[in-house]
Structure formats: structure tokens, C-alpha cells
mmCIF file with all atom_site columns, C-alpha atoms in Angstrom:
data_model
loop_
_atom_site.group_PDB
_atom_site.id
_atom_site.type_symbol
_atom_site.label_atom_id
_atom_site.label_alt_id
_atom_site.label_comp_id
_atom_site.label_asym_id
_atom_site.label_entity_id
_atom_site.label_seq_id
_atom_site.pdbx_PDB_ins_code
_atom_site.Cartn_x
_atom_site.Cartn_y
_atom_site.Cartn_z
_atom_site.occupancy
_atom_site.B_iso_or_equiv
_atom_site.pdbx_formal_charge
_atom_site.auth_seq_id
_atom_site.auth_comp_id
_atom_site.auth_asym_id
_atom_site.auth_atom_id
_atom_site.pdbx_PDB_model_num
ATOM 1   C CA . MET A 1 1   ? -121.085 -22.382 -16.865 1.00 0.00 ? 1   MET A CA 1
ATOM 2   C CA . LEU A 1 2   ? -118.167 -20.334 -18.159 1.00 0.00 ? 2   LEU A CA 1
ATOM 3   C CA . HIS A 1 3   ? -118.169 -19.243 -21.788 1.00 0.00 ? 3   HIS A CA 1
ATOM 4   C CA . HIS A 1 4   ? -114.971 -18.327 -23.588 1.00 0.00 ? 4   HIS A CA 1
ATOM 5   C CA . SER A 1 5   ? -115.159 -15.226 -25.733 1.00 0.00 ? 5   SER A CA 1
ATOM 6   C CA . PRO A 1 6   ? -114.720 -15.619 -29.500 1.00 0.00 ? 6   PRO A CA 1
ATOM 7   C CA . GLU A 1 7   ? -111.465 -13.647 -29.256 1.00 0.00 ? 7   GLU A CA 1
ATOM 8   C CA . VAL A 1 8   ? -109.930 -16.125 -26.771 1.00 0.00 ? 8   VAL A CA 1
ATOM 9   C CA . ALA A 1 9   ? -111.117 -19.109 -28.778 1.00 0.00 ? 9   ALA A CA 1
ATOM 10  C CA . ARG A 1 10  ? -109.740 -17.527 -31.948 1.00 0.00 ? 10  ARG A CA 1
ATOM 11  C CA . LEU A 1 11  ? -106.370 -17.034 -30.220 1.00 0.00 ? 11  LEU A CA 1
ATOM 12  C CA . TYR A 1 12  ? -106.209 -20.682 -29.162 1.00 0.00 ? 12  TYR A CA 1
ATOM 13  C CA . GLN A 1 13  ? -107.213 -21.763 -32.650 1.00 0.00 ? 13  GLN A CA 1
ATOM 14  C CA . THR A 1 14  ? -104.538 -19.575 -34.254 1.00 0.00 ? 14  THR A CA 1
ATOM 15  C CA . GLU A 1 15  ? -101.838 -21.122 -32.057 1.00 0.00 ? 15  GLU A CA 1
ATOM 16  C CA . PHE A 1 16  ? -103.152 -24.580 -32.928 1.00 0.00 ? 16  PHE A CA 1
ATOM 17  C CA . ILE A 1 17  ? -102.946 -23.789 -36.642 1.00 0.00 ? 17  ILE A CA 1
ATOM 18  C CA . ARG A 1 18  ? -99.378  -22.555 -36.270 1.00 0.00 ? 18  ARG A CA 1
ATOM 19  C CA . SER A 1 19  ? -98.395  -25.746 -34.460 1.00 0.00 ? 19  SER A CA 1
ATOM 20  C CA . ALA A 1 20  ? -100.022 -27.863 -37.160 1.00 0.00 ? 20  ALA A CA 1
ATOM 21  C CA . ARG A 1 21  ? -98.157  -25.923 -39.843 1.00 0.00 ? 21  ARG A CA 1
ATOM 22  C CA . ALA A 1 22  ? -94.855  -26.486 -38.015 1.00 0.00 ? 22  ALA A CA 1
ATOM 23  C CA . VAL A 1 23  ? -95.503  -30.227 -37.818 1.00 0.00 ? 23  VAL A CA 1
ATOM 24  C CA . GLY A 1 24  ? -96.522  -30.236 -41.479 1.00 0.00 ? 24  GLY A CA 1
ATOM 25  C CA . MET A 1 25  ? -93.298  -28.475 -42.432 1.00 0.00 ? 25  MET A CA 1
ATOM 26  C CA . LEU A 1 26  ? -91.268  -31.041 -40.483 1.00 0.00 ? 26  LEU A CA 1
ATOM 27  C CA . TRP A 1 27  ? -93.171  -33.840 -42.210 1.00 0.00 ? 27  TRP A CA 1
ATOM 28  C CA . ALA A 1 28  ? -92.430  -32.306 -45.636 1.00 0.00 ? 28  ALA A CA 1
ATOM 29  C CA . ILE A 1 29  ? -88.691  -32.012 -44.877 1.00 0.00 ? 29  ILE A CA 1
ATOM 30  C CA . CYS A 1 30  ? -88.564  -35.627 -43.670 1.00 0.00 ? 30  CYS A CA 1
ATOM 31  C CA . THR A 1 31  ? -90.400  -36.721 -46.818 1.00 0.00 ? 31  THR A CA 1
ATOM 32  C CA . LEU A 1 32  ? -87.793  -35.013 -48.993 1.00 0.00 ? 32  LEU A CA 1
ATOM 33  C CA . CYS A 1 33  ? -84.979  -36.612 -46.980 1.00 0.00 ? 33  CYS A CA 1
ATOM 34  C CA . PHE A 1 34  ? -86.624  -40.024 -47.348 1.00 0.00 ? 34  PHE A CA 1
ATOM 35  C CA . ALA A 1 35  ? -86.804  -39.540 -51.124 1.00 0.00 ? 35  ALA A CA 1
ATOM 36  C CA . VAL A 1 36  ? -83.043  -38.858 -51.236 1.00 0.00 ? 36  VAL A CA 1
ATOM 37  C CA . ILE A 1 37  ? -82.388  -41.918 -49.057 1.00 0.00 ? 37  ILE A CA 1
ATOM 38  C CA . GLU A 1 38  ? -84.402  -44.046 -51.495 1.00 0.00 ? 38  GLU A CA 1
ATOM 39  C CA . VAL A 1 39  ? -82.074  -42.998 -54.334 1.00 0.00 ? 39  VAL A CA 1
ATOM 40  C CA . VAL A 1 40  ? -79.050  -44.013 -52.252 1.00 0.00 ? 40  VAL A CA 1
ATOM 41  C CA . ILE A 1 41  ? -80.651  -47.360 -51.404 1.00 0.00 ? 41  ILE A CA 1
ATOM 42  C CA . LEU A 1 42  ? -81.303  -48.086 -55.070 1.00 0.00 ? 42  LEU A CA 1
ATOM 43  C CA . ILE A 1 43  ? -77.917  -47.268 -56.593 1.00 0.00 ? 43  ILE A CA 1
ATOM 44  C CA . GLN A 1 44  ? -75.417  -48.216 -53.882 1.00 0.00 ? 44  GLN A CA 1
ATOM 45  C CA . PRO A 1 45  ? -73.721  -51.633 -54.332 1.00 0.00 ? 45  PRO A CA 1
ATOM 46  C CA . SER A 1 46  ? -73.547  -52.132 -50.574 1.00 0.00 ? 46  SER A CA 1
ATOM 47  C CA . TRP A 1 47  ? -76.477  -54.381 -49.758 1.00 0.00 ? 47  TRP A CA 1
ATOM 48  C CA . VAL A 1 48  ? -74.146  -57.307 -49.045 1.00 0.00 ? 48  VAL A CA 1
ATOM 49  C CA . GLY A 1 49  ? -70.398  -57.398 -48.416 1.00 0.00 ? 49  GLY A CA 1
ATOM 50  C CA . THR A 1 50  ? -67.688  -59.889 -47.539 1.00 0.00 ? 50  THR A CA 1
ATOM 51  C CA . ARG A 1 51  ? -66.716  -60.342 -43.929 1.00 0.00 ? 51  ARG A CA 1
ATOM 52  C CA . GLU A 1 52  ? -63.222  -59.578 -42.704 1.00 0.00 ? 52  GLU A CA 1
ATOM 53  C CA . LEU A 1 53  ? -61.330  -62.860 -42.998 1.00 0.00 ? 53  LEU A CA 1
ATOM 54  C CA . HIS A 1 54  ? -57.727  -63.693 -42.067 1.00 0.00 ? 54  HIS A CA 1
ATOM 55  C CA . TYR A 1 55  ? -56.697  -65.979 -44.926 1.00 0.00 ? 55  TYR A CA 1
ATOM 56  C CA . ARG A 1 56  ? -53.645  -68.170 -44.221 1.00 0.00 ? 56  ARG A CA 1
ATOM 57  C CA . GLY A 1 57  ? -54.100  -70.950 -46.746 1.00 0.00 ? 57  GLY A CA 1
ATOM 58  C CA . LYS A 1 58  ? -52.250  -71.612 -49.965 1.00 0.00 ? 58  LYS A CA 1
ATOM 59  C CA . GLY A 1 59  ? -53.437  -70.390 -53.315 1.00 0.00 ? 59  GLY A CA 1
ATOM 60  C CA . PRO A 1 60  ? -55.302  -67.224 -54.180 1.00 0.00 ? 60  PRO A CA 1
ATOM 61  C CA . ALA A 1 61  ? -57.167  -65.413 -51.406 1.00 0.00 ? 61  ALA A CA 1
ATOM 62  C CA . PRO A 1 62  ? -60.962  -65.433 -51.571 1.00 0.00 ? 62  PRO A CA 1
ATOM 63  C CA . PRO A 1 63  ? -62.485  -62.348 -53.205 1.00 0.00 ? 63  PRO A CA 1
ATOM 64  C CA . THR A 1 64  ? -63.562  -59.373 -51.155 1.00 0.00 ? 64  THR A CA 1
ATOM 65  C CA . GLY A 1 65  ? -66.095  -56.734 -52.138 1.00 0.00 ? 65  GLY A CA 1
ATOM 66  C CA . THR A 1 66  ? -69.705  -55.683 -52.010 1.00 0.00 ? 66  THR A CA 1
ATOM 67  C CA . LEU A 1 67  ? -72.897  -56.343 -53.936 1.00 0.00 ? 67  LEU A CA 1
ATOM 68  C CA . GLY A 1 68  ? -76.050  -54.362 -54.636 1.00 0.00 ? 68  GLY A CA 1
ATOM 69  C CA . LEU A 1 69  ? -79.082  -54.589 -56.861 1.00 0.00 ? 69  LEU A CA 1
ATOM 70  C CA . PHE A 1 70  ? -77.226  -53.445 -59.970 1.00 0.00 ? 70  PHE A CA 1
ATOM 71  C CA . GLU A 1 71  ? -73.526  -54.115 -59.403 1.00 0.00 ? 71  GLU A CA 1
ATOM 72  C CA . MET A 1 72  ? -71.049  -56.462 -57.781 1.00 0.00 ? 72  MET A CA 1
ATOM 73  C CA . CYS A 1 73  ? -67.789  -54.722 -56.931 1.00 0.00 ? 73  CYS A CA 1
ATOM 74  C CA . LEU A 1 74  ? -64.623  -56.720 -56.191 1.00 0.00 ? 74  LEU A CA 1
ATOM 75  C CA . GLU A 1 75  ? -61.634  -55.141 -54.507 1.00 0.00 ? 75  GLU A CA 1
ATOM 76  C CA . THR A 1 76  ? -58.395  -55.154 -56.495 1.00 0.00 ? 76  THR A CA 1
ATOM 77  C CA . ASP A 1 77  ? -54.851  -53.887 -56.092 1.00 0.00 ? 77  ASP A CA 1
ATOM 78  C CA . TRP A 1 78  ? -55.992  -50.654 -57.714 1.00 0.00 ? 78  TRP A CA 1
ATOM 79  C CA . PRO A 1 79  ? -57.691  -47.884 -55.700 1.00 0.00 ? 79  PRO A CA 1
ATOM 80  C CA . ASN A 1 80  ? -60.973  -48.351 -57.559 1.00 0.00 ? 80  ASN A CA 1
ATOM 81  C CA . PRO A 1 81  ? -62.843  -51.666 -57.259 1.00 0.00 ? 81  PRO A CA 1
ATOM 82  C CA . GLU A 1 82  ? -63.747  -53.747 -60.291 1.00 0.00 ? 82  GLU A CA 1
ATOM 83  C CA . CYS A 1 83  ? -67.529  -53.536 -60.692 1.00 0.00 ? 83  CYS A CA 1
ATOM 84  C CA . ARG A 1 84  ? -69.654  -55.870 -62.772 1.00 0.00 ? 84  ARG A CA 1
ATOM 85  C CA . GLY A 1 85  ? -73.132  -54.788 -63.702 1.00 0.00 ? 85  GLY A CA 1
ATOM 86  C CA . SER A 1 86  ? -75.060  -52.080 -65.532 1.00 0.00 ? 86  SER A CA 1
ATOM 87  C CA . LEU A 1 87  ? -75.891  -49.241 -63.174 1.00 0.00 ? 87  LEU A CA 1
ATOM 88  C CA . ARG A 1 88  ? -75.689  -46.685 -65.993 1.00 0.00 ? 88  ARG A CA 1
ATOM 89  C CA . THR A 1 89  ? -78.408  -48.470 -67.947 1.00 0.00 ? 89  THR A CA 1
ATOM 90  C CA . LEU A 1 90  ? -80.330  -49.343 -64.750 1.00 0.00 ? 90  LEU A CA 1
ATOM 91  C CA . THR A 1 91  ? -80.180  -53.043 -65.583 1.00 0.00 ? 91  THR A CA 1
ATOM 92  C CA . PRO A 1 92  ? -80.320  -55.004 -62.305 1.00 0.00 ? 92  PRO A CA 1
ATOM 93  C CA . LEU A 1 93  ? -78.440  -58.206 -61.670 1.00 0.00 ? 93  LEU A CA 1
ATOM 94  C CA . PRO A 1 94  ? -80.601  -61.091 -62.952 1.00 0.00 ? 94  PRO A CA 1
ATOM 95  C CA . ALA A 1 95  ? -81.197  -62.610 -59.511 1.00 0.00 ? 95  ALA A CA 1
ATOM 96  C CA . PHE A 1 96  ? -82.329  -59.310 -57.993 1.00 0.00 ? 96  PHE A CA 1
ATOM 97  C CA . GLN A 1 97  ? -84.666  -58.015 -60.693 1.00 0.00 ? 97  GLN A CA 1
ATOM 98  C CA . SER A 1 98  ? -87.756  -58.349 -58.521 1.00 0.00 ? 98  SER A CA 1
ATOM 99  C CA . SER A 1 99  ? -86.161  -56.471 -55.627 1.00 0.00 ? 99  SER A CA 1
ATOM 100 C CA . ALA A 1 100 ? -84.875  -53.759 -57.961 1.00 0.00 ? 100 ALA A CA 1
ATOM 101 C CA . VAL A 1 101 ? -88.304  -53.256 -59.547 1.00 0.00 ? 101 VAL A CA 1
ATOM 102 C CA . LEU A 1 102 ? -89.940  -52.985 -56.121 1.00 0.00 ? 102 LEU A CA 1
ATOM 103 C CA . VAL A 1 103 ? -87.373  -50.437 -54.943 1.00 0.00 ? 103 VAL A CA 1
ATOM 104 C CA . CYS A 1 104 ? -87.944  -48.453 -58.159 1.00 0.00 ? 104 CYS A CA 1
ATOM 105 C CA . ILE A 1 105 ? -91.701  -48.467 -57.528 1.00 0.00 ? 105 ILE A CA 1
ATOM 106 C CA . SER A 1 106 ? -91.091  -47.379 -53.941 1.00 0.00 ? 106 SER A CA 1
ATOM 107 C CA . LEU A 1 107 ? -88.800  -44.604 -55.165 1.00 0.00 ? 107 LEU A CA 1
ATOM 108 C CA . THR A 1 108 ? -91.441  -43.438 -57.651 1.00 0.00 ? 108 THR A CA 1
ATOM 109 C CA . MET A 1 109 ? -94.122  -43.347 -54.958 1.00 0.00 ? 109 MET A CA 1
ATOM 110 C CA . VAL A 1 110 ? -91.942  -41.311 -52.597 1.00 0.00 ? 110 VAL A CA 1
ATOM 111 C CA . TRP A 1 111 ? -90.989  -38.762 -55.241 1.00 0.00 ? 111 TRP A CA 1
ATOM 112 C CA . ALA A 1 112 ? -94.645  -38.558 -56.270 1.00 0.00 ? 112 ALA A CA 1
ATOM 113 C CA . SER A 1 113 ? -95.471  -37.615 -52.668 1.00 0.00 ? 113 SER A CA 1
ATOM 114 C CA . VAL A 1 114 ? -92.735  -34.958 -52.855 1.00 0.00 ? 114 VAL A CA 1
ATOM 115 C CA . GLY A 1 115 ? -94.339  -33.619 -56.039 1.00 0.00 ? 115 GLY A CA 1
ATOM 116 C CA . CYS A 1 116 ? -97.704  -33.516 -54.297 1.00 0.00 ? 116 CYS A CA 1
ATOM 117 C CA . LEU A 1 117 ? -96.314  -30.921 -51.890 1.00 0.00 ? 117 LEU A CA 1
ATOM 118 C CA . CYS A 1 118 ? -96.886  -28.360 -54.645 1.00 0.00 ? 118 CYS A CA 1
ATOM 119 C CA . LEU A 1 119 ? -100.614 -29.110 -54.504 1.00 0.00 ? 119 LEU A CA 1
ATOM 120 C CA . PHE A 1 120 ? -101.007 -27.468 -51.089 1.00 0.00 ? 120 PHE A CA 1
ATOM 121 C CA . ARG A 1 121 ? -101.398 -24.102 -52.846 1.00 0.00 ? 121 ARG A CA 1
ATOM 122 C CA . PHE A 1 122 ? -104.184 -25.318 -55.104 1.00 0.00 ? 122 PHE A CA 1
ATOM 123 C CA . CYS A 1 123 ? -106.024 -28.146 -53.348 1.00 0.00 ? 123 CYS A CA 1
ATOM 124 C CA . ASN A 1 124 ? -107.554 -28.941 -49.983 1.00 0.00 ? 124 ASN A CA 1
ATOM 125 C CA . ALA A 1 125 ? -104.762 -29.673 -47.485 1.00 0.00 ? 125 ALA A CA 1
ATOM 126 C CA . ALA A 1 126 ? -106.539 -32.682 -45.983 1.00 0.00 ? 126 ALA A CA 1
ATOM 127 C CA . THR A 1 127 ? -106.851 -34.301 -49.415 1.00 0.00 ? 127 THR A CA 1
ATOM 128 C CA . VAL A 1 128 ? -103.184 -33.701 -50.223 1.00 0.00 ? 128 VAL A CA 1
ATOM 129 C CA . TYR A 1 129 ? -102.062 -35.151 -46.903 1.00 0.00 ? 129 TYR A CA 1
ATOM 130 C CA . LYS A 1 130 ? -104.127 -38.290 -47.452 1.00 0.00 ? 130 LYS A CA 1
ATOM 131 C CA . ILE A 1 131 ? -102.846 -38.739 -51.021 1.00 0.00 ? 131 ILE A CA 1
ATOM 132 C CA . CYS A 1 132 ? -99.277  -38.442 -49.761 1.00 0.00 ? 132 CYS A CA 1
ATOM 133 C CA . ALA A 1 133 ? -100.028 -40.873 -46.946 1.00 0.00 ? 133 ALA A CA 1
ATOM 134 C CA . TRP A 1 134 ? -101.248 -43.557 -49.347 1.00 0.00 ? 134 TRP A CA 1
ATOM 135 C CA . LEU A 1 135 ? -98.247  -42.989 -51.626 1.00 0.00 ? 135 LEU A CA 1
ATOM 136 C CA . GLN A 1 136 ? -95.851  -43.334 -48.702 1.00 0.00 ? 136 GLN A CA 1
ATOM 137 C CA . LEU A 1 137 ? -97.677  -46.384 -47.397 1.00 0.00 ? 137 LEU A CA 1
ATOM 138 C CA . THR A 1 138 ? -97.346  -48.008 -50.829 1.00 0.00 ? 138 THR A CA 1
ATOM 139 C CA . ALA A 1 139 ? -93.661  -47.054 -50.932 1.00 0.00 ? 139 ALA A CA 1
ATOM 140 C CA . GLY A 1 140 ? -93.059  -48.649 -47.547 1.00 0.00 ? 140 GLY A CA 1
ATOM 141 C CA . PHE A 1 141 ? -94.874  -51.842 -48.558 1.00 0.00 ? 141 PHE A CA 1
ATOM 142 C CA . CYS A 1 142 ? -92.845  -52.188 -51.771 1.00 0.00 ? 142 CYS A CA 1
ATOM 143 C CA . LEU A 1 143 ? -89.592  -51.509 -49.929 1.00 0.00 ? 143 LEU A CA 1
ATOM 144 C CA . ALA A 1 144 ? -90.464  -54.088 -47.261 1.00 0.00 ? 144 ALA A CA 1
ATOM 145 C CA . LEU A 1 145 ? -91.244  -56.672 -49.930 1.00 0.00 ? 145 LEU A CA 1
ATOM 146 C CA . ALA A 1 146 ? -87.918  -55.904 -51.635 1.00 0.00 ? 146 ALA A CA 1
ATOM 147 C CA . CYS A 1 147 ? -86.092  -56.454 -48.330 1.00 0.00 ? 147 CYS A CA 1
ATOM 148 C CA . VAL A 1 148 ? -87.751  -59.879 -48.026 1.00 0.00 ? 148 VAL A CA 1
ATOM 149 C CA . LEU A 1 149 ? -87.142  -60.980 -51.640 1.00 0.00 ? 149 LEU A CA 1
ATOM 150 C CA . PHE A 1 150 ? -83.500  -59.862 -51.699 1.00 0.00 ? 150 PHE A CA 1
ATOM 151 C CA . PRO A 1 151 ? -82.103  -62.534 -49.315 1.00 0.00 ? 151 PRO A CA 1
ATOM 152 C CA . ASP A 1 152 ? -84.375  -65.134 -50.894 1.00 0.00 ? 152 ASP A CA 1
ATOM 153 C CA . ALA A 1 153 ? -82.380  -64.688 -54.138 1.00 0.00 ? 153 ALA A CA 1
ATOM 154 C CA . TRP A 1 154 ? -78.942  -65.121 -52.583 1.00 0.00 ? 154 TRP A CA 1
ATOM 155 C CA . ALA A 1 155 ? -78.435  -68.577 -54.142 1.00 0.00 ? 155 ALA A CA 1
ATOM 156 C CA . CYS A 1 156 ? -77.171  -67.026 -57.395 1.00 0.00 ? 156 CYS A CA 1
ATOM 157 C CA . ALA A 1 157 ? -73.907  -66.959 -59.358 1.00 0.00 ? 157 ALA A CA 1
ATOM 158 C CA . GLU A 1 158 ? -72.943  -63.446 -58.229 1.00 0.00 ? 158 GLU A CA 1
ATOM 159 C CA . MET A 1 159 ? -73.354  -64.291 -54.554 1.00 0.00 ? 159 MET A CA 1
ATOM 160 C CA . ARG A 1 160 ? -71.410  -67.544 -54.961 1.00 0.00 ? 160 ARG A CA 1
ATOM 161 C CA . THR A 1 161 ? -68.574  -65.684 -56.637 1.00 0.00 ? 161 THR A CA 1
ATOM 162 C CA . LEU A 1 162 ? -68.381  -63.132 -53.843 1.00 0.00 ? 162 LEU A CA 1
ATOM 163 C CA . CYS A 1 163 ? -69.428  -65.119 -50.783 1.00 0.00 ? 163 CYS A CA 1
ATOM 164 C CA . GLY A 1 164 ? -68.399  -68.713 -51.506 1.00 0.00 ? 164 GLY A CA 1
ATOM 165 C CA . GLN A 1 165 ? -70.240  -71.902 -52.291 1.00 0.00 ? 165 GLN A CA 1
ATOM 166 C CA . ARG A 1 166 ? -72.001  -72.117 -48.935 1.00 0.00 ? 166 ARG A CA 1
ATOM 167 C CA . VAL A 1 167 ? -74.420  -69.396 -49.996 1.00 0.00 ? 167 VAL A CA 1
ATOM 168 C CA . SER A 1 168 ? -78.121  -70.243 -49.998 1.00 0.00 ? 168 SER A CA 1
ATOM 169 C CA . SER A 1 169 ? -81.405  -68.420 -49.574 1.00 0.00 ? 169 SER A CA 1
ATOM 170 C CA . PHE A 1 170 ? -81.269  -66.305 -46.397 1.00 0.00 ? 170 PHE A CA 1
ATOM 171 C CA . SER A 1 171 ? -77.721  -67.587 -45.735 1.00 0.00 ? 171 SER A CA 1
ATOM 172 C CA . PRO A 1 172 ? -75.002  -65.248 -47.073 1.00 0.00 ? 172 PRO A CA 1
ATOM 173 C CA . GLY A 1 173 ? -72.054  -67.603 -46.572 1.00 0.00 ? 173 GLY A CA 1
ATOM 174 C CA . ASN A 1 174 ? -68.860  -65.608 -46.084 1.00 0.00 ? 174 ASN A CA 1
ATOM 175 C CA . CYS A 1 175 ? -70.747  -62.315 -46.453 1.00 0.00 ? 175 CYS A CA 1
ATOM 176 C CA . SER A 1 176 ? -73.004  -60.214 -44.277 1.00 0.00 ? 176 SER A CA 1
ATOM 177 C CA . VAL A 1 177 ? -75.599  -57.543 -44.882 1.00 0.00 ? 177 VAL A CA 1
ATOM 178 C CA . HIS A 1 178 ? -74.162  -54.058 -45.309 1.00 0.00 ? 178 HIS A CA 1
ATOM 179 C CA . TRP A 1 179 ? -75.391  -50.558 -44.613 1.00 0.00 ? 179 TRP A CA 1
ATOM 180 C CA . ALA A 1 180 ? -77.542  -50.114 -47.752 1.00 0.00 ? 180 ALA A CA 1
ATOM 181 C CA . TYR A 1 181 ? -79.725  -53.094 -46.826 1.00 0.00 ? 181 TYR A CA 1
ATOM 182 C CA . ILE A 1 182 ? -79.980  -51.876 -43.233 1.00 0.00 ? 182 ILE A CA 1
ATOM 183 C CA . LEU A 1 183 ? -80.875  -48.428 -44.565 1.00 0.00 ? 183 LEU A CA 1
ATOM 184 C CA . ALA A 1 184 ? -83.618  -50.018 -46.665 1.00 0.00 ? 184 ALA A CA 1
ATOM 185 C CA . MET A 1 185 ? -85.109  -51.701 -43.586 1.00 0.00 ? 185 MET A CA 1
ATOM 186 C CA . LEU A 1 186 ? -84.988  -48.400 -41.714 1.00 0.00 ? 186 LEU A CA 1
ATOM 187 C CA . GLY A 1 187 ? -86.675  -46.829 -44.748 1.00 0.00 ? 187 GLY A CA 1
ATOM 188 C CA . VAL A 1 188 ? -89.644  -49.157 -44.242 1.00 0.00 ? 188 VAL A CA 1
ATOM 189 C CA . LEU A 1 189 ? -90.029  -47.835 -40.699 1.00 0.00 ? 189 LEU A CA 1
ATOM 190 C CA . ASP A 1 190 ? -89.580  -44.267 -41.930 1.00 0.00 ? 190 ASP A CA 1
ATOM 191 C CA . ALA A 1 191 ? -92.278  -44.711 -44.567 1.00 0.00 ? 191 ALA A CA 1
ATOM 192 C CA . GLY A 1 192 ? -94.682  -46.070 -41.964 1.00 0.00 ? 192 GLY A CA 1
ATOM 193 C CA . ILE A 1 193 ? -94.065  -43.140 -39.609 1.00 0.00 ? 193 ILE A CA 1
ATOM 194 C CA . LEU A 1 194 ? -94.436  -40.540 -42.372 1.00 0.00 ? 194 LEU A CA 1
ATOM 195 C CA . ALA A 1 195 ? -97.623  -42.157 -43.701 1.00 0.00 ? 195 ALA A CA 1
ATOM 196 C CA . THR A 1 196 ? -99.140  -42.298 -40.214 1.00 0.00 ? 196 THR A CA 1
ATOM 197 C CA . LEU A 1 197 ? -98.255  -38.658 -39.578 1.00 0.00 ? 197 LEU A CA 1
ATOM 198 C CA . ALA A 1 198 ? -99.747  -37.652 -42.925 1.00 0.00 ? 198 ALA A CA 1
ATOM 199 C CA . PHE A 1 199 ? -103.009 -39.453 -42.100 1.00 0.00 ? 199 PHE A CA 1
ATOM 200 C CA . VAL A 1 200 ? -103.147 -37.717 -38.722 1.00 0.00 ? 200 VAL A CA 1
ATOM 201 C CA . LEU A 1 201 ? -102.478 -34.297 -40.244 1.00 0.00 ? 201 LEU A CA 1
ATOM 202 C CA . GLY A 1 202 ? -105.081 -34.926 -42.930 1.00 0.00 ? 202 GLY A CA 1
ATOM 203 C CA . ASN A 1 203 ? -107.741 -35.946 -40.440 1.00 0.00 ? 203 ASN A CA 1
ATOM 204 C CA . ARG A 1 204 ? -107.036 -32.922 -38.257 1.00 0.00 ? 204 ARG A CA 1
ATOM 205 C CA . GLN A 1 205 ? -107.345 -30.368 -41.056 1.00 0.00 ? 205 GLN A CA 1
ATOM 206 C CA . ASP A 1 206 ? -111.137 -30.151 -40.936 1.00 0.00 ? 206 ASP A CA 1
ATOM 207 C CA . ALA A 1 207 ? -110.985 -29.537 -37.190 1.00 0.00 ? 207 ALA A CA 1
ATOM 208 C CA . LEU A 1 208 ? -108.475 -26.707 -37.391 1.00 0.00 ? 208 LEU A CA 1
ATOM 209 C CA . LEU A 1 209 ? -111.053 -23.933 -37.729 1.00 0.00 ? 209 LEU A CA 1
ATOM 210 C CA . PRO A 1 210 ? -114.090 -23.431 -35.459 1.00 0.00 ? 210 PRO A CA 1
ATOM 211 C CA . GLU A 1 211 ? -117.592 -22.900 -36.762 1.00 0.00 ? 211 GLU A CA 1
ATOM 212 C CA . TYR A 1 212 ? -117.550 -19.126 -36.227 1.00 0.00 ? 212 TYR A CA 1
ATOM 213 C CA . ALA A 1 213 ? -114.454 -18.883 -38.458 1.00 0.00 ? 213 ALA A CA 1
ATOM 214 C CA . LYS A 1 214 ? -116.459 -19.992 -41.485 1.00 0.00 ? 214 LYS A CA 1
ATOM 215 C CA . ASP A 1 215 ? -118.466 -17.706 -43.719 1.00 0.00 ? 215 ASP A CA 1
ATOM 216 C CA . GLY A 1 216 ? -122.012 -18.249 -44.815 1.00 0.00 ? 216 GLY A CA 1
ATOM 217 C CA . GLU A 1 217 ? -121.014 -20.588 -47.657 1.00 0.00 ? 217 GLU A CA 1
ATOM 218 C CA . GLY A 1 218 ? -119.126 -22.919 -45.338 1.00 0.00 ? 218 GLY A CA 1
ATOM 219 C CA . LYS A 1 219 ? -115.672 -21.947 -46.638 1.00 0.00 ? 219 LYS A CA 1
ATOM 220 C CA . HIS A 1 220 ? -112.781 -21.494 -44.241 1.00 0.00 ? 220 HIS A CA 1
ATOM 221 C CA . ILE A 1 221 ? -111.602 -17.970 -43.515 1.00 0.00 ? 221 ILE A CA 1
ATOM 222 C CA . THR A 1 222 ? -107.826 -17.746 -43.301 1.00 0.00 ? 222 THR A CA 1
ATOM 223 C CA . ILE A 1 223 ? -106.525 -16.718 -39.888 1.00 0.00 ? 223 ILE A CA 1
ATOM 224 C CA . ARG A 1 224 ? -103.107 -15.065 -39.891 1.00 0.00 ? 224 ARG A CA 1
#
């Protein structure tokens, strides 16, 4: 039976640690990007928008614009649209309060996981990874629930004003979902991938160092 020398095993282990650190760095960057995306999802009034219609009838043309969790913006003859809502005070539209609260909770969980990145200098890496994983998993669940509740609340005054009287739950009438809602659905997938990767990285931390790389008290010796 062939036995590898401690030096060769230590070399393989060092390369493995470097690879794990590179993956961890990529995970941290993606987590920060996801946190920024969550802010965009929350504040952008582009969850739903009117379809492109060729109006040829008499009377005023139907309104065109977009709608989000906090504002409904109607296009006018001026360069800037006319927005109704209270984004500055973070007061959601009455019909979408539940979705807005869930997105806010999701946003808080993601930024909490970003804040936990500072704990890598003070705490066990495996523990930090697992904390971040549960935070991201919670964020993804809340965001997914918000994506389900949002179309369920379409039968409201704001949607009827923008999209016509044929609006009902899960039926947007003359409107269609816009990029912010699609970005929210992609955010659910992103949260799931990041949480899974964090769990994997956390579970692999204890296996990064071999037994001979520990001192007598069982503490890990840093390999550079």
C-alpha cells in the first residue's frame, strides 16, 4: 500500500483551501449583488405595465404606465410620468401591503447576511456560512411568497385604473408583468442557489484541514 508523505498531503490540502476561499469570495460577491438587486426590486414601479396598444377609437386614449409596490406611474405629455404613491415615506399601495412587507423582510434578511460577512474574522467560518444560508433561505421564501401574493391582489382600484376593468386576480387585463417582477422571480432562484452554496461551504469547512494539521488542543493551524 502506498502512503503519501505529510508534505504532499499538506500541498493538496493547501490547494483545496485556496479553491474553497475562491468559491467563498465568489459567493460573497454574489450575495452583495443580490442585496443590491433586492433594493431595485422593492423601489422600482415596474412590476406591471400596460401593453402596447394601437388605439383607434373615439374619446380619450386608455392610460399607459407602470405600477409597483409603492407607486403607480402614468405617462403624460411631459417627459416625467405622473406617479401616485408614497415611495419617499415607504408607504405601499393598499392592495400590495402584504407583498411589500414580505419584500422588505427579504431585503432585511439579505442585508443581514451581507453584514455577517464581517464575522468571518471573529467567528468559526462554518457557523457564519450556515447563518448566512438560513438568512438567504428565509429571504428567498419571503420573496417567493411576495411573488405569489402580488398577482392575487390585482383586482384593486389602481390596477383597474391602469389596466382596465377586465382586471382580476392573476389576470392583468390590458397589462403584463414587467422586468421588476421578473427580476423578483429570478431573485428567488438566486437566493436558493446562494443558500445551497453557503450550506455546502459550511459543511466543508471542518474537512478542510487534515488531522495532522491540528495541534494538541484540537485547534486548526493556519496554512498559508
